[in-house]
Each structure stands twice: as structure tokens, then as C-alpha cells.
Coordinates of C-alpha atoms in Angstrom, one line a residue:
Chain A
X1 CA 14.5 -186.3 8.6
X2 CA 14.8 -183.1 6.5
X3 CA 17.9 -180.9 6.5
X4 CA 18.5 -177.7 4.6
X5 CA 22.0 -176.2 4.4
X6 CA 21.9 -172.9 2.7
X7 CA 19.4 -174.0 0.2
X8 CA 19.1 -171.5 -2.6
X9 CA 17.3 -171.3 -5.8
X10 CA 17.7 -168.5 -8.4
X11 CA 15.6 -168.0 -11.6
X12 CA 17.3 -165.8 -14.1
X13 CA 19.0 -163.8 -11.4
X14 CA 15.9 -163.6 -9.2
X15 CA 16.4 -165.3 -5.8
X16 CA 13.4 -167.3 -5.0
X17 CA 14.9 -169.1 -2.1
X18 CA 17.8 -167.5 -0.3
X19 CA 20.0 -169.7 1.8
X20 CA 17.5 -171.5 3.9
X21 CA 19.0 -173.5 6.7
X22 CA 16.9 -175.6 9.2
X23 CA 16.2 -179.1 10.2
X24 CA 12.8 -181.0 10.5
X25 CA 12.8 -184.1 12.9
X26 CA 11.1 -187.4 12.3
X27 CA 7.4 -187.4 13.2
X28 CA 7.3 -183.6 13.3
X29 CA 4.6 -181.5 11.7
X30 CA 6.5 -178.5 10.3
X31 CA 4.9 -175.4 8.9
X32 CA 6.4 -173.2 6.2
X33 CA 4.8 -169.8 6.3
X34 CA 5.2 -166.9 4.1
X35 CA 3.5 -164.4 1.7
X36 CA 2.9 -165.2 -1.9
X37 CA 6.2 -165.4 -3.8
X38 CA 8.1 -166.2 -0.7
X39 CA 9.5 -169.4 -2.3
X40 CA 7.4 -171.9 -0.3
X41 CA 6.5 -173.9 -3.4
X42 CA 10.0 -173.6 -4.8
X43 CA 11.4 -175.0 -1.6
X44 CA 9.0 -177.9 -1.6
X45 CA 9.8 -178.6 -5.2
X46 CA 13.5 -178.7 -4.5
X47 CA 13.0 -181.0 -1.5
X48 CA 10.9 -183.4 -3.7
X49 CA 13.6 -183.3 -6.3
X50 CA 11.4 -181.7 -8.9
X51 CA 13.9 -178.8 -9.5
X52 CA 17.4 -178.5 -8.6
X53 CA 18.9 -176.1 -6.0
X54 CA 21.3 -173.5 -7.5
X55 CA 23.1 -173.3 -4.2
X56 CA 23.4 -175.1 -0.9
X57 CA 22.3 -178.6 0.0
X58 CA 19.3 -180.5 1.3
X59 CA 18.8 -184.0 2.6
X60 CA 15.5 -185.8 3.0
X61 CA 15.6 -189.1 4.9
X62 CA 19.5 -189.1 4.7
X63 CA 19.4 -188.8 0.8
X64 CA 20.8 -185.7 -0.9
X65 CA 18.4 -183.8 -2.9
X66 CA 19.5 -183.7 -6.5
X67 CA 22.1 -186.5 -6.2
X68 CA 19.7 -189.2 -4.9
X69 CA 16.6 -187.9 -6.6
X70 CA 14.9 -191.3 -7.2
X71 CA 15.6 -192.4 -3.6
X72 CA 14.2 -189.1 -2.3
X73 CA 11.1 -189.3 -4.4
X74 CA 10.5 -192.8 -3.3
X75 CA 10.2 -191.7 0.4
X76 CA 8.2 -188.6 -0.1
X77 CA 4.7 -187.9 -0.9
X78 CA 3.5 -184.5 -2.4
X79 CA 0.3 -182.8 -2.5
X80 CA 0.7 -179.8 -4.9
X81 CA -1.2 -176.7 -5.0
X82 CA -3.6 -178.0 -7.6
X83 CA -5.0 -181.6 -7.1
X84 CA -4.2 -182.5 -10.7
X85 CA -6.2 -185.6 -10.8
X86 CA -7.3 -187.5 -13.9
X87 CA -11.0 -186.4 -14.1
X88 CA -11.9 -189.0 -16.7
X89 CA -10.6 -191.8 -14.6
X90 CA -12.2 -193.2 -11.4
X91 CA -10.9 -192.4 -7.9
X92 CA -9.7 -195.9 -7.6
X93 CA -7.9 -195.9 -11.0
X94 CA -6.1 -192.6 -10.2
X95 CA -4.7 -194.1 -7.0
X96 CA -3.8 -197.4 -8.5
X97 CA -1.9 -195.7 -11.2
X98 CA 0.2 -193.7 -8.8
X99 CA 0.6 -196.8 -6.4
X100 CA 2.1 -198.8 -9.3
X101 CA 4.5 -195.9 -10.2
X102 CA 5.7 -195.9 -6.6
X103 CA 6.2 -199.8 -6.9
X104 CA 3.7 -200.7 -4.2
X105 CA 2.9 -204.4 -4.3
X106 CA -0.6 -205.4 -5.4
X107 CA -1.9 -206.6 -1.9
X108 CA -0.4 -203.6 -0.1
X109 CA -1.7 -201.3 -2.7
X110 CA -5.3 -202.6 -2.4
X111 CA -5.1 -202.3 1.4
X112 CA -3.8 -198.8 1.3
X113 CA -6.2 -197.5 -1.1
X114 CA -9.1 -198.9 0.9
X115 CA -7.7 -197.8 4.2
X116 CA -7.0 -194.2 3.1
X117 CA -10.1 -193.7 1.1
X118 CA -12.1 -194.9 4.0
X119 CA -10.4 -192.5 6.4
X120 CA -11.4 -189.6 4.3
X121 CA -14.9 -190.8 3.6
X122 CA -14.3 -191.4 -0.2
X123 CA -14.6 -195.2 -0.3
X124 CA -18.2 -195.2 -1.4
X125 CA -17.3 -193.1 -4.5
X126 CA -14.2 -195.0 -5.5
X127 CA -15.6 -196.2 -8.8
X128 CA -16.9 -192.7 -9.9
X129 CA -15.0 -190.6 -12.3
X130 CA -13.1 -187.9 -10.5
X131 CA -14.6 -185.2 -12.7
X132 CA -17.9 -185.7 -10.8
X133 CA -16.2 -184.9 -7.4
X134 CA -16.5 -181.6 -5.6
X135 CA -13.4 -179.5 -5.2
X136 CA -13.1 -180.7 -1.5
X137 CA -13.4 -184.4 -2.5
X138 CA -10.8 -184.0 -5.2
X139 CA -8.4 -182.3 -2.6
X140 CA -9.0 -185.2 -0.2
X141 CA -8.4 -187.7 -3.0
X142 CA -5.2 -185.9 -3.9
X143 CA -4.0 -186.2 -0.3
X144 CA -4.7 -190.0 -0.4
X145 CA -2.7 -190.1 -3.6
X146 CA 0.2 -188.5 -1.8
X147 CA -0.2 -191.1 0.9
X148 CA -0.8 -194.3 -1.2
X149 CA 2.8 -195.6 -1.0
X150 CA 3.1 -194.7 2.8
X151 CA 5.9 -192.1 2.4
X152 CA 8.1 -191.3 5.4
X153 CA 7.7 -187.6 4.6
X154 CA 4.6 -185.9 3.4
X155 CA 4.7 -182.4 1.7
X156 CA 1.4 -180.7 1.7
X157 CA 0.9 -177.3 -0.1
X158 CA -2.2 -175.7 1.2
X159 CA -4.0 -178.9 2.1
X160 CA -7.2 -177.3 3.2
X161 CA -7.4 -174.3 0.8
X162 CA -10.8 -174.0 -0.7
X163 CA -12.3 -176.7 1.5
X164 CA -15.5 -176.3 3.4
X165 CA -15.0 -176.1 7.2
X166 CA -16.1 -179.7 7.7
X167 CA -13.8 -181.1 5.0
X168 CA -11.0 -179.0 6.3
X169 CA -11.5 -180.5 9.7
X170 CA -11.5 -184.1 8.2
X171 CA -8.2 -183.3 6.5
X172 CA -6.7 -181.7 9.7
X173 CA -7.7 -184.8 11.7
X174 CA -6.3 -187.0 9.0
X175 CA -2.9 -185.1 9.3
X176 CA -2.9 -185.5 13.1
X177 CA -3.5 -189.3 12.6
X178 CA -0.5 -189.5 10.3
X179 CA 1.5 -187.8 13.0
X180 CA 0.6 -190.6 15.3
X181 CA 2.2 -192.9 12.7
X182 CA 5.5 -191.0 13.1
X183 CA 5.4 -189.5 9.6
X184 CA 7.0 -186.3 9.0
X185 CA 4.8 -183.6 7.5
X186 CA 5.9 -180.5 5.8
X187 CA 3.1 -178.1 5.5
X188 CA 3.0 -174.9 3.4
X189 CA 0.0 -172.9 4.4
X190 CA -1.4 -169.4 4.5
X191 CA -3.9 -170.6 7.1
X192 CA -2.2 -169.5 10.4
X193 CA -4.9 -171.0 12.6
X194 CA -4.2 -174.2 11.0
X195 CA -0.5 -173.9 11.5
X196 CA -1.0 -173.0 15.1
X197 CA -3.3 -176.0 15.6
X198 CA -1.3 -178.6 13.7
X199 CA 2.5 -177.6 13.6
X200 CA 5.0 -178.5 16.2
X201 CA 7.2 -175.9 14.7
X202 CA 6.9 -173.3 11.9
X203 CA 9.4 -171.3 9.8
X204 CA 8.4 -167.9 8.6
X205 CA 10.1 -167.1 5.3
X206 CA 10.2 -164.4 2.7
X207 CA 12.8 -165.8 0.4
X208 CA 15.2 -165.7 3.5
X209 CA 14.3 -167.5 6.8
X210 CA 12.9 -164.8 9.1
X211 CA 12.1 -166.9 12.1
X212 CA 11.7 -170.5 13.3
X213 CA 10.2 -172.1 16.3
X214 CA 7.1 -173.5 17.9
X215 CA 4.1 -171.3 17.4
X216 CA 4.1 -170.4 21.1
X217 CA 7.9 -169.7 21.0
X218 CA 7.5 -167.3 18.1
X219 CA 4.5 -165.6 19.7
X220 CA 6.5 -165.1 22.9
X221 CA 9.6 -163.9 21.2
X222 CA 8.2 -161.8 18.5
X223 CA 4.5 -161.3 18.9
X224 CA 2.5 -158.9 20.9
X225 CA 1.0 -160.6 23.9
X226 CA -2.7 -159.9 24.2
X227 CA -5.1 -160.7 26.9
X228 CA -8.8 -160.8 26.1
X229 CA -11.2 -159.8 29.0
X230 CA -14.8 -160.2 28.5
X231 CA -16.9 -158.1 30.8
X232 CA -20.6 -157.7 31.5
X233 CA -20.3 -154.0 30.6
X234 CA -17.3 -152.0 29.5
X235 CA -17.2 -148.6 31.0
X236 CA -14.9 -145.6 30.5
X237 CA -13.7 -145.8 34.1
X238 CA -12.6 -149.4 33.7
X239 CA -10.7 -148.6 30.4
X240 CA -8.9 -145.7 32.0
X241 CA -7.9 -147.7 35.0
X242 CA -6.4 -150.5 32.9
X243 CA -4.7 -148.1 30.6
X244 CA -2.8 -146.6 33.7
X245 CA -1.4 -149.9 34.8
X246 CA 2.4 -150.1 34.4
X247 CA 2.4 -153.5 32.7
X248 CA -0.1 -152.5 30.1
X249 CA 1.1 -151.4 26.5
X250 CA -2.2 -150.6 25.1
X251 CA -6.0 -151.2 25.4
X252 CA -8.6 -151.6 22.7
X253 CA -12.3 -152.0 23.3
X254 CA -14.1 -154.6 21.0
X255 CA -17.7 -154.8 21.9
X256 CA -17.9 -156.1 25.5
X257 CA -14.3 -157.1 25.4
X258 CA -11.0 -155.4 26.4
X259 CA -8.1 -156.4 24.3
X260 CA -5.1 -155.6 26.5
X261 CA -1.7 -155.6 25.2
X262 CA 0.9 -156.7 27.8
X263 CA 4.6 -157.6 28.0
X264 CA 4.4 -160.2 30.5
X265 CA 0.8 -161.8 30.8
X266 CA 1.5 -164.0 33.7
X267 CA 2.6 -161.0 35.8
X268 CA 0.2 -158.5 34.3
X269 CA -3.1 -160.4 34.1
X270 CA -3.8 -160.6 37.8
X271 CA -3.2 -156.9 38.3
X272 CA -5.5 -156.1 35.3
X273 CA -8.3 -158.3 36.6
X274 CA -7.9 -156.8 40.1
X275 CA -8.2 -153.2 38.6
X276 CA -11.2 -154.2 36.5
X277 CA -13.1 -155.6 39.5
X278 CA -12.0 -152.6 41.8
X279 CA -13.6 -150.2 39.2
X280 CA -16.9 -152.2 39.2
X281 CA -16.3 -154.5 36.3
X282 CA -17.9 -157.9 36.3
X283 CA -15.4 -160.4 34.5
X284 CA -17.1 -163.1 32.4
X285 CA -13.8 -164.6 31.3
X286 CA -10.2 -163.9 30.7
X287 CA -8.3 -165.6 27.8
X288 CA -5.2 -165.2 25.7
X289 CA -6.2 -163.4 22.6
X290 CA -6.5 -165.7 19.6
X291 CA -4.7 -165.0 16.3
X292 CA -1.5 -164.5 18.2
X293 CA 0.5 -166.4 15.5
X294 CA -1.1 -164.3 12.8
X295 CA -0.2 -161.1 14.5
X296 CA 3.4 -162.4 15.0
X297 CA 3.6 -163.5 11.4
X298 CA 2.2 -160.3 9.9
X299 CA 4.7 -158.2 12.1
X300 CA 7.6 -160.4 11.0
X301 CA 6.7 -160.3 7.3
X302 CA 6.2 -156.5 7.3
X303 CA 9.5 -156.1 9.1
X304 CA 11.3 -158.2 6.6
X305 CA 9.8 -156.3 3.7
X306 CA 10.6 -153.0 5.2
Chain B
X1 CA 14.6 -198.3 -17.4
X2 CA 11.7 -200.2 -15.6
X3 CA 9.3 -201.5 -18.4
X4 CA 6.4 -202.1 -16.0
X5 CA 6.4 -198.4 -15.0
X6 CA 6.8 -197.2 -18.6
X7 CA 3.8 -199.5 -19.6
X8 CA 1.7 -198.3 -16.7
X9 CA 2.2 -194.6 -17.9
X10 CA 1.3 -195.6 -21.4
X11 CA -1.7 -197.7 -20.3
X12 CA -3.0 -194.8 -18.2
X13 CA -2.7 -192.4 -21.2
X14 CA -4.5 -194.8 -23.4
X15 CA -7.3 -195.1 -20.9
X16 CA -7.6 -191.4 -20.7
X17 CA -7.7 -191.1 -24.5
X18 CA -10.5 -193.6 -24.7
X19 CA -12.6 -191.2 -22.6
X20 CA -12.0 -188.2 -24.7
X21 CA -14.7 -188.7 -27.4
X22 CA -13.3 -186.4 -30.0
X23 CA -9.9 -188.1 -29.8
X24 CA -11.8 -191.5 -30.0
X25 CA -13.8 -190.3 -33.0
X26 CA -10.6 -189.4 -34.7
X27 CA -9.0 -192.7 -33.8
X28 CA -11.8 -194.6 -35.3
X29 CA -13.2 -192.3 -38.0
X30 CA -9.9 -191.3 -39.8
X31 CA -8.7 -195.0 -40.2
X32 CA -12.1 -196.0 -41.4
X33 CA -11.9 -193.2 -44.2
X34 CA -8.5 -194.4 -45.2
X35 CA -9.6 -198.1 -45.3
X36 CA -12.9 -197.6 -47.2
X37 CA -13.1 -194.2 -48.9
X38 CA -9.7 -194.1 -50.5
X39 CA -9.9 -197.4 -52.5
X40 CA -13.5 -196.9 -53.3
X41 CA -12.9 -193.3 -54.6
X42 CA -9.7 -194.1 -56.5
X43 CA -9.4 -197.8 -57.5
X44 CA -13.1 -198.8 -57.9
X45 CA -13.8 -196.3 -60.8
X46 CA -10.6 -197.4 -62.7
X47 CA -11.4 -201.1 -62.2
X48 CA -14.9 -200.7 -63.4
X49 CA -14.0 -198.4 -66.4
X50 CA -12.8 -198.9 -69.9
X51 CA -9.2 -199.9 -70.5
X52 CA -7.1 -196.6 -70.4
X53 CA -5.2 -195.7 -73.4
X54 CA -1.4 -196.1 -73.3
X55 CA -0.5 -192.6 -74.0
X56 CA -2.9 -191.2 -71.3
X57 CA -1.4 -193.1 -68.4
X58 CA -0.8 -190.8 -65.2
X59 CA 2.8 -190.4 -64.0
X60 CA 2.4 -192.7 -61.0
X61 CA 1.4 -195.7 -63.2
X62 CA 3.5 -198.7 -62.7
X63 CA 5.7 -199.4 -65.7
X64 CA 5.8 -202.7 -67.6
X65 CA 2.2 -203.7 -67.2
X66 CA -1.0 -203.6 -69.1
X67 CA -2.4 -200.0 -69.0
X68 CA -5.3 -200.7 -66.6
X69 CA -3.2 -202.9 -64.3
X70 CA -0.4 -200.2 -64.3
X71 CA -2.9 -197.5 -63.3
X72 CA -4.5 -199.7 -60.6
X73 CA -1.1 -200.8 -59.2
X74 CA 0.0 -197.1 -59.1
X75 CA -3.2 -196.2 -57.2
X76 CA -2.8 -199.0 -54.8
X77 CA 0.8 -197.9 -54.1
X78 CA -0.4 -194.3 -53.5
X79 CA -3.1 -195.6 -51.2
X80 CA -0.4 -197.5 -49.3
X81 CA 1.8 -194.4 -49.2
X82 CA -1.2 -192.5 -47.8
X83 CA -0.9 -194.7 -44.8
X84 CA 2.0 -192.7 -43.6
X85 CA -0.4 -190.0 -42.9
X86 CA -2.3 -192.0 -40.2
X87 CA 0.7 -192.5 -37.8
X88 CA 1.6 -188.9 -38.5
X89 CA -1.8 -187.4 -37.7
X90 CA -3.1 -189.6 -34.9
X91 CA -0.3 -189.2 -32.4
X92 CA -0.5 -185.4 -32.6
X93 CA -4.1 -185.5 -31.6
X94 CA -3.5 -187.8 -28.7
X95 CA -0.2 -186.2 -27.5
X96 CA -2.0 -182.8 -27.6
X97 CA -4.4 -184.1 -25.0
X98 CA -1.9 -186.1 -23.0
X99 CA 0.8 -183.4 -22.9
X100 CA -0.8 -180.0 -23.2
X101 CA -4.1 -181.2 -21.7
X102 CA -2.2 -182.5 -18.6
X103 CA 0.0 -179.4 -18.5
X104 CA -3.1 -177.1 -18.6
X105 CA -4.9 -179.2 -16.0
X106 CA -1.8 -179.2 -13.8
X107 CA -1.6 -183.0 -13.8
X108 CA 2.0 -183.2 -14.6
X109 CA 3.4 -182.0 -11.2
X110 CA 2.3 -185.1 -9.1
X111 CA 3.4 -187.4 -12.0
X112 CA 6.8 -185.7 -11.9
X113 CA 7.0 -186.3 -8.1
X114 CA 6.9 -190.0 -8.6
X115 CA 10.1 -192.1 -8.5
X116 CA 10.2 -192.5 -12.3
X117 CA 13.1 -191.2 -14.4
X118 CA 12.6 -188.5 -17.1
X119 CA 13.3 -191.1 -19.8
X120 CA 10.6 -193.5 -18.3
X121 CA 8.1 -190.8 -18.3
X122 CA 8.9 -189.7 -21.8
X123 CA 8.8 -193.1 -23.2
X124 CA 5.7 -194.1 -21.3
X125 CA 3.8 -190.9 -22.6
X126 CA 5.2 -191.4 -26.0
X127 CA 4.1 -194.9 -26.2
X128 CA 0.5 -193.9 -25.0
X129 CA 0.3 -192.0 -28.3
X130 CA 2.4 -194.5 -30.5
X131 CA 0.5 -197.7 -29.6
X132 CA -3.0 -196.5 -30.4
X133 CA -1.8 -194.7 -33.6
X134 CA 0.0 -197.8 -34.9
X135 CA -2.9 -200.1 -33.9
X136 CA -5.2 -197.9 -35.8
X137 CA -2.9 -197.8 -38.8
X138 CA -2.6 -201.7 -38.9
X139 CA -6.3 -202.2 -38.4
X140 CA -7.0 -199.6 -41.1
X141 CA -4.4 -201.2 -43.4
X142 CA -6.0 -204.7 -43.0
X143 CA -9.3 -203.1 -44.2
X144 CA -7.6 -201.5 -47.2
X145 CA -6.0 -204.8 -48.2
X146 CA -9.2 -206.6 -48.0
X147 CA -11.1 -204.0 -50.0
X148 CA -8.3 -203.6 -52.6
X149 CA -7.9 -207.3 -53.1
X150 CA -11.6 -207.8 -53.5
X151 CA -11.8 -205.1 -56.2
X152 CA -8.6 -206.0 -58.0
X153 CA -8.4 -209.8 -57.9
X154 CA -10.7 -210.3 -61.1
X155 CA -8.2 -207.9 -62.9
X156 CA -5.0 -209.4 -61.6
X157 CA -5.8 -213.0 -60.8
X158 CA -3.6 -212.6 -57.6
X159 CA -3.8 -210.5 -54.5
X160 CA -2.3 -207.1 -55.2
X161 CA -1.8 -206.3 -51.5
X162 CA 0.1 -206.7 -49.4
X163 CA 3.2 -206.1 -51.4
X164 CA 6.9 -205.2 -50.7
X165 CA 6.1 -201.5 -50.8
X166 CA 3.3 -201.9 -48.2
X167 CA 5.6 -203.9 -46.0
X168 CA 8.2 -201.2 -46.0
X169 CA 5.6 -198.5 -45.5
X170 CA 3.8 -200.4 -42.6
X171 CA 6.8 -201.9 -40.9
X172 CA 9.5 -199.2 -41.4
X173 CA 8.0 -195.9 -42.5
X174 CA 4.9 -195.9 -40.3
X175 CA 6.8 -196.5 -36.9
X176 CA 9.4 -193.8 -37.9
X177 CA 6.7 -191.3 -39.0
X178 CA 4.8 -192.1 -35.7
X179 CA 8.0 -191.6 -33.7
X180 CA 8.7 -188.3 -35.5
X181 CA 5.1 -187.2 -34.8
X182 CA 5.2 -188.1 -31.2
X183 CA 8.5 -186.3 -30.7
X184 CA 7.4 -183.2 -32.5
X185 CA 4.2 -183.1 -30.5
X186 CA 6.2 -183.3 -27.2
X187 CA 8.3 -180.4 -28.4
X188 CA 5.2 -178.4 -29.4
X189 CA 3.7 -179.2 -26.0
X190 CA 6.5 -177.2 -24.3
X191 CA 5.7 -174.2 -26.4
X192 CA 1.9 -173.9 -26.3
X193 CA -0.8 -174.0 -23.7
X194 CA -3.8 -174.7 -25.8
X195 CA -4.8 -178.2 -27.0
X196 CA -6.2 -177.0 -30.4
X197 CA -3.0 -175.0 -31.1
X198 CA -1.0 -178.0 -30.2
X199 CA -3.0 -180.1 -32.6
X200 CA -2.7 -177.6 -35.5
X201 CA 1.0 -177.2 -35.0
X202 CA 1.4 -181.0 -34.6
X203 CA 0.1 -181.5 -38.1
X204 CA 3.2 -179.9 -39.3
X205 CA 4.8 -183.3 -38.4
X206 CA 3.2 -184.8 -41.6
X207 CA 5.3 -182.4 -43.9
X208 CA 7.9 -184.9 -44.9
X209 CA 5.3 -187.5 -45.6
X210 CA 3.3 -185.0 -47.7
X211 CA 6.4 -184.0 -49.7
X212 CA 7.2 -187.7 -50.5
X213 CA 3.7 -188.5 -51.4
X214 CA 3.4 -185.5 -53.9
X215 CA 6.9 -186.3 -55.3
X216 CA 5.6 -189.8 -56.1
X217 CA 2.3 -188.6 -57.4
X218 CA 4.0 -186.1 -59.7
X219 CA 6.3 -188.8 -61.1
X220 CA 9.3 -187.0 -59.7
X221 CA 10.3 -190.1 -57.7
X222 CA 9.4 -193.7 -58.4
X223 CA 9.1 -196.5 -55.8
X224 CA 12.5 -198.1 -56.4
X225 CA 14.8 -199.5 -53.7
X226 CA 17.2 -196.5 -53.8
X227 CA 14.3 -194.1 -53.3
X228 CA 12.7 -196.2 -50.5
X229 CA 16.0 -196.5 -48.7
X230 CA 16.8 -192.7 -49.1
X231 CA 13.3 -191.8 -47.7
X232 CA 13.7 -194.3 -44.9
X233 CA 17.1 -192.8 -43.9
X234 CA 15.7 -189.3 -44.0
X235 CA 12.8 -190.4 -41.8
X236 CA 15.2 -192.2 -39.4
X237 CA 17.4 -189.2 -39.1
X238 CA 14.5 -186.8 -38.6
X239 CA 13.0 -189.1 -36.0
X240 CA 16.2 -189.5 -34.2
X241 CA 16.9 -185.7 -34.1
X242 CA 13.4 -184.9 -33.0
X243 CA 13.4 -187.6 -30.3
X244 CA 16.8 -186.1 -29.0
X245 CA 15.0 -182.7 -29.0
X246 CA 12.0 -184.0 -27.2
X247 CA 14.2 -185.7 -24.6
X248 CA 16.0 -182.5 -24.0
X249 CA 12.6 -180.7 -23.7
X250 CA 10.9 -183.3 -21.4
X251 CA 12.9 -182.9 -18.2
X252 CA 11.3 -182.1 -14.8
X253 CA 13.2 -178.9 -14.4
X254 CA 12.3 -177.7 -17.8
X255 CA 8.6 -178.6 -17.5
X256 CA 8.2 -176.9 -14.2
X257 CA 10.1 -173.7 -14.8
X258 CA 10.1 -173.2 -18.5
X259 CA 7.0 -174.8 -20.1
X260 CA 4.4 -172.2 -20.7

């Protein structure tokens, strides 16, 4: 559905996006991760035909970015960083305006507006001026705006930024529902938990492409594998015993938990648990350490900047 | 060019403008002043005064008439010429809100992501400033005509306005001045990030109108056909030039990467 071939954008000699090459399949949720200034927004703007590439090519839905700009813009929806709604107009009027610009017929327009506003819990406020909405409600309305013409590809730039946890969950659930409808979703985010939960694949960029794959693939390939073992009580004897095991690369104690860095968790975990029990430890649970993608991401970005 | 999309953009801007009370006050207040205050302050005192002396006639007095009629006709023509200020001033206020305001509030990016061409966006947003300005100008002019005719009918025995000059001003000059002002405001919008600054700079758009007005008032030019045609050509060229400039300025790439 989306294809980038050496996509490049320079601004006065400064390379914002440097030769990105990857593909995103239909119905996939794809995350673009990278630090501030990594060129994520520039990439999205190029793919939405808002600015032109200075090098390479890109295709969205089979249409070439730049050459078939109107066609591309017809099949994509964009949620930019700022909601950019018209505060003085009602929620309904905002959506109606955009639906008309996308050429959505009247009946379909009314159905879509009602359906999406109901999905995000805003139908009851449809006639209120948007200026009276909270930041979270505005963000949700901006997502509906991006969806009002039922685009094949949806570009979401930080969709849950500045949202309260319950609103963020509503938005994430909404994104997952869109995936069921086989829509392709291109997500720019700093929220790595979100990327891990939502995305089928992610690309880590810092102007250039650093790594691409599913979150678990990236974690396996690049990230430290960490096992979290919660004990009734952590003792010095147990820590020393675990540290001596040959599969173990490092041990950290966090409260009543042992955070054990291992190369091959499947081989190492039974041996670690056995050693803990042998040295008097009572295991409450064993789990893969969370934030694995975060650690992978930070490591890759640091390496790219070094 | 798809007229339905262009009109939708203009309609949205006009609806937004209606909800900005300061813009709305300007849209109603300034035309009211033009329609009522100007004739009452300039024509009424002359109509109700003694007959002016031949050798004390002001330079704008219409030649070939009785002194009082000459002065009143000159004042009526001046009032008509002043109607070029309305389509010059109003669009700069509206466009400051709809261009700079939307830029500051980051409302342009989602709009630019829609499948509309740069020209459709430009014309739609331009119309959003043009239509209310011209509507206010015509409504205000109707008020002026009514007041001037009520004041001057006893003196002339016929309706002084509308006359040929007013037709030229309203139907040719006013739209051109309005286009010039809108184009200038769009250009300004790409350079400033403050609505008030845009409004102040937008007022520069009335400079050619001001110049023509003072030339007439000082008796340096008279309202003959040659003068009217020459000024019309100047306005048309300036409008076309500024529209081309605003078209070059109002492009997605420029707006997102260069507009400050």
C-alpha cells in the first residue's frame, strides 16, 4: 500500500529524510519511531503530498507521490501533530466541511460523521463549538476528521499525545477497530508502549532508516533480553548464584525483583529459576521484562548518533 | 477547478468570520459610517447653507453648474470615491484572521491535506474575504444613495445618485481594489505571524486608492473618462500582479516550509 524507494528530503542542504526505503502492506499498522528531528513529520508530509521529495520516489495506493498528488490525497487521511480544528465552528460543521472537500456524498457523509463520532464518544457534543472541547476531545475529533472520507491509508502523527489514559485507550481501541476494516495505518509516535501494542511492524529512523521489523523481531535482534523474576524476598546469596550462571549477562535488583539480562531467554530462564529455588528463593512470577522495545529503540538511536 | 469545493472553502471562512466579533463589528460598523456619517457630515451642511460664492468654490466642485449644485455634486462624487476604501480595508481584516489566524492556530495543514488544488484553496479563501467585503460595500452604497438623494433632491429636482461615476466605482474599481487587497493580504500572511501586524500591513493596500482620492480632492485630476480609464488600468495591472504574487506564495510547499 505504501512504498518508499530512497525517499529523501533536503532543506537548504540539511538532510531531513535520507534515502528511506521500505514498504507497508495493506491493513498493516506501521509505526515510525525516531527522536525529535528524525524526519518523521517530513516523511508523513511527503507521503501525504504536502511537500515534495528532493530525491527518491514513493507510492501510496499505487499512485506516485508528487506526480499523482490529488489521487494520493483522496485516499489518505492525516492527523497532524496539532488538531487544527476550527474552534468557532461546531464539531459537526468541522467534519461536514472536510467531508465536502473530500467529495463525500451527502448521505454517506451524514452516516460517517454519526458513526465515527459515536465510536469516539463525541456524538452528544456534535453541535457544540469545538473551542469548548477539552484537548483530548479535540484530538479525538481530529481523528474523526482524518477518517470522515474513509481513507485507505491513515497517517497519525502522535495520536495519543497529551491524552488522559482513558482517552488514549479509546483512541487505541479505535485504531485497532480500523485495522479490522483492513485500513493501513501509518503511525508516528514517541510512545513506545503504544507502538509495541498497536504496530505490526515498526521502523526506527534518525533521518536514515536504522532498523525495521516487528517489535518482537527488533527486540530479539537488537534489544537486550531481560527476564523479570519477582521473589518473596531477595537475598545476596540468590543474586550471587544467578550472577554466576553462564547464560546470564547481568543482574539488577529492583525492590523484590531480579532483572536478569540473558542472551537466550528460553534456554536461560529454567536454569535461573532452578538456581533461585536451590538457594532458598520463593518465586512469585517470572516474566519477560517490559519496555523491551524502548530499550531496543534507545540503544539503536544512541548507536546511530554515535 | 471545482466550484463546489471553492465555494465550500469560502463559505466556511465566511462562517468563521461571523463568529469573530471584532471582524463582525468592522464589517457592520465601517459601512454604516460610510453610508450615514460621510453624507451627513459633508453634504448636509452645504445643502442647508447659503449659496456659496462663485470665486470660493473648492477644487473638486463640478464645473458648469450653479455654485451650490457644483459643490454638492463634487462632494457626492468624493463620497462615492471613498467607497473604494471599503473593499480595500475590509478584506485585510478578514484575510488577517482567515490566513494568519489559521496559520498561527495550525489549521492550514489539515486543509492542505485535502484533495483540493492550490488554486482552489487560494480562490476559495480569497472569495471568503472578497464576498463579505463586496456585500458590505454594496449595502453601504445603497444606504449612501438613499441618504444623498433624500438630502439633494430638493436642490436638483432629480436623483443625484447613482450616477456614471458611481457605476464605475462600484462595478469596476471596487472589485479590483478588493482583489488587490485580498492578494496583498495573502502575501502579507506569508511574512507575519501576528493577526494585528497583518491587519496593519494590510492597510497599505489602500495606498493607491488614497492617492487617487487626494489627487481628485486637490483638483489635480478631474473625473473625466480618460482619468477613470487610466486609474482602472492601474488598478487592474496592480491587482493582476499582486494576484500572481499571492498565487506564487500560496502553495503547499511554501506554506509548510517557508511561511513564518
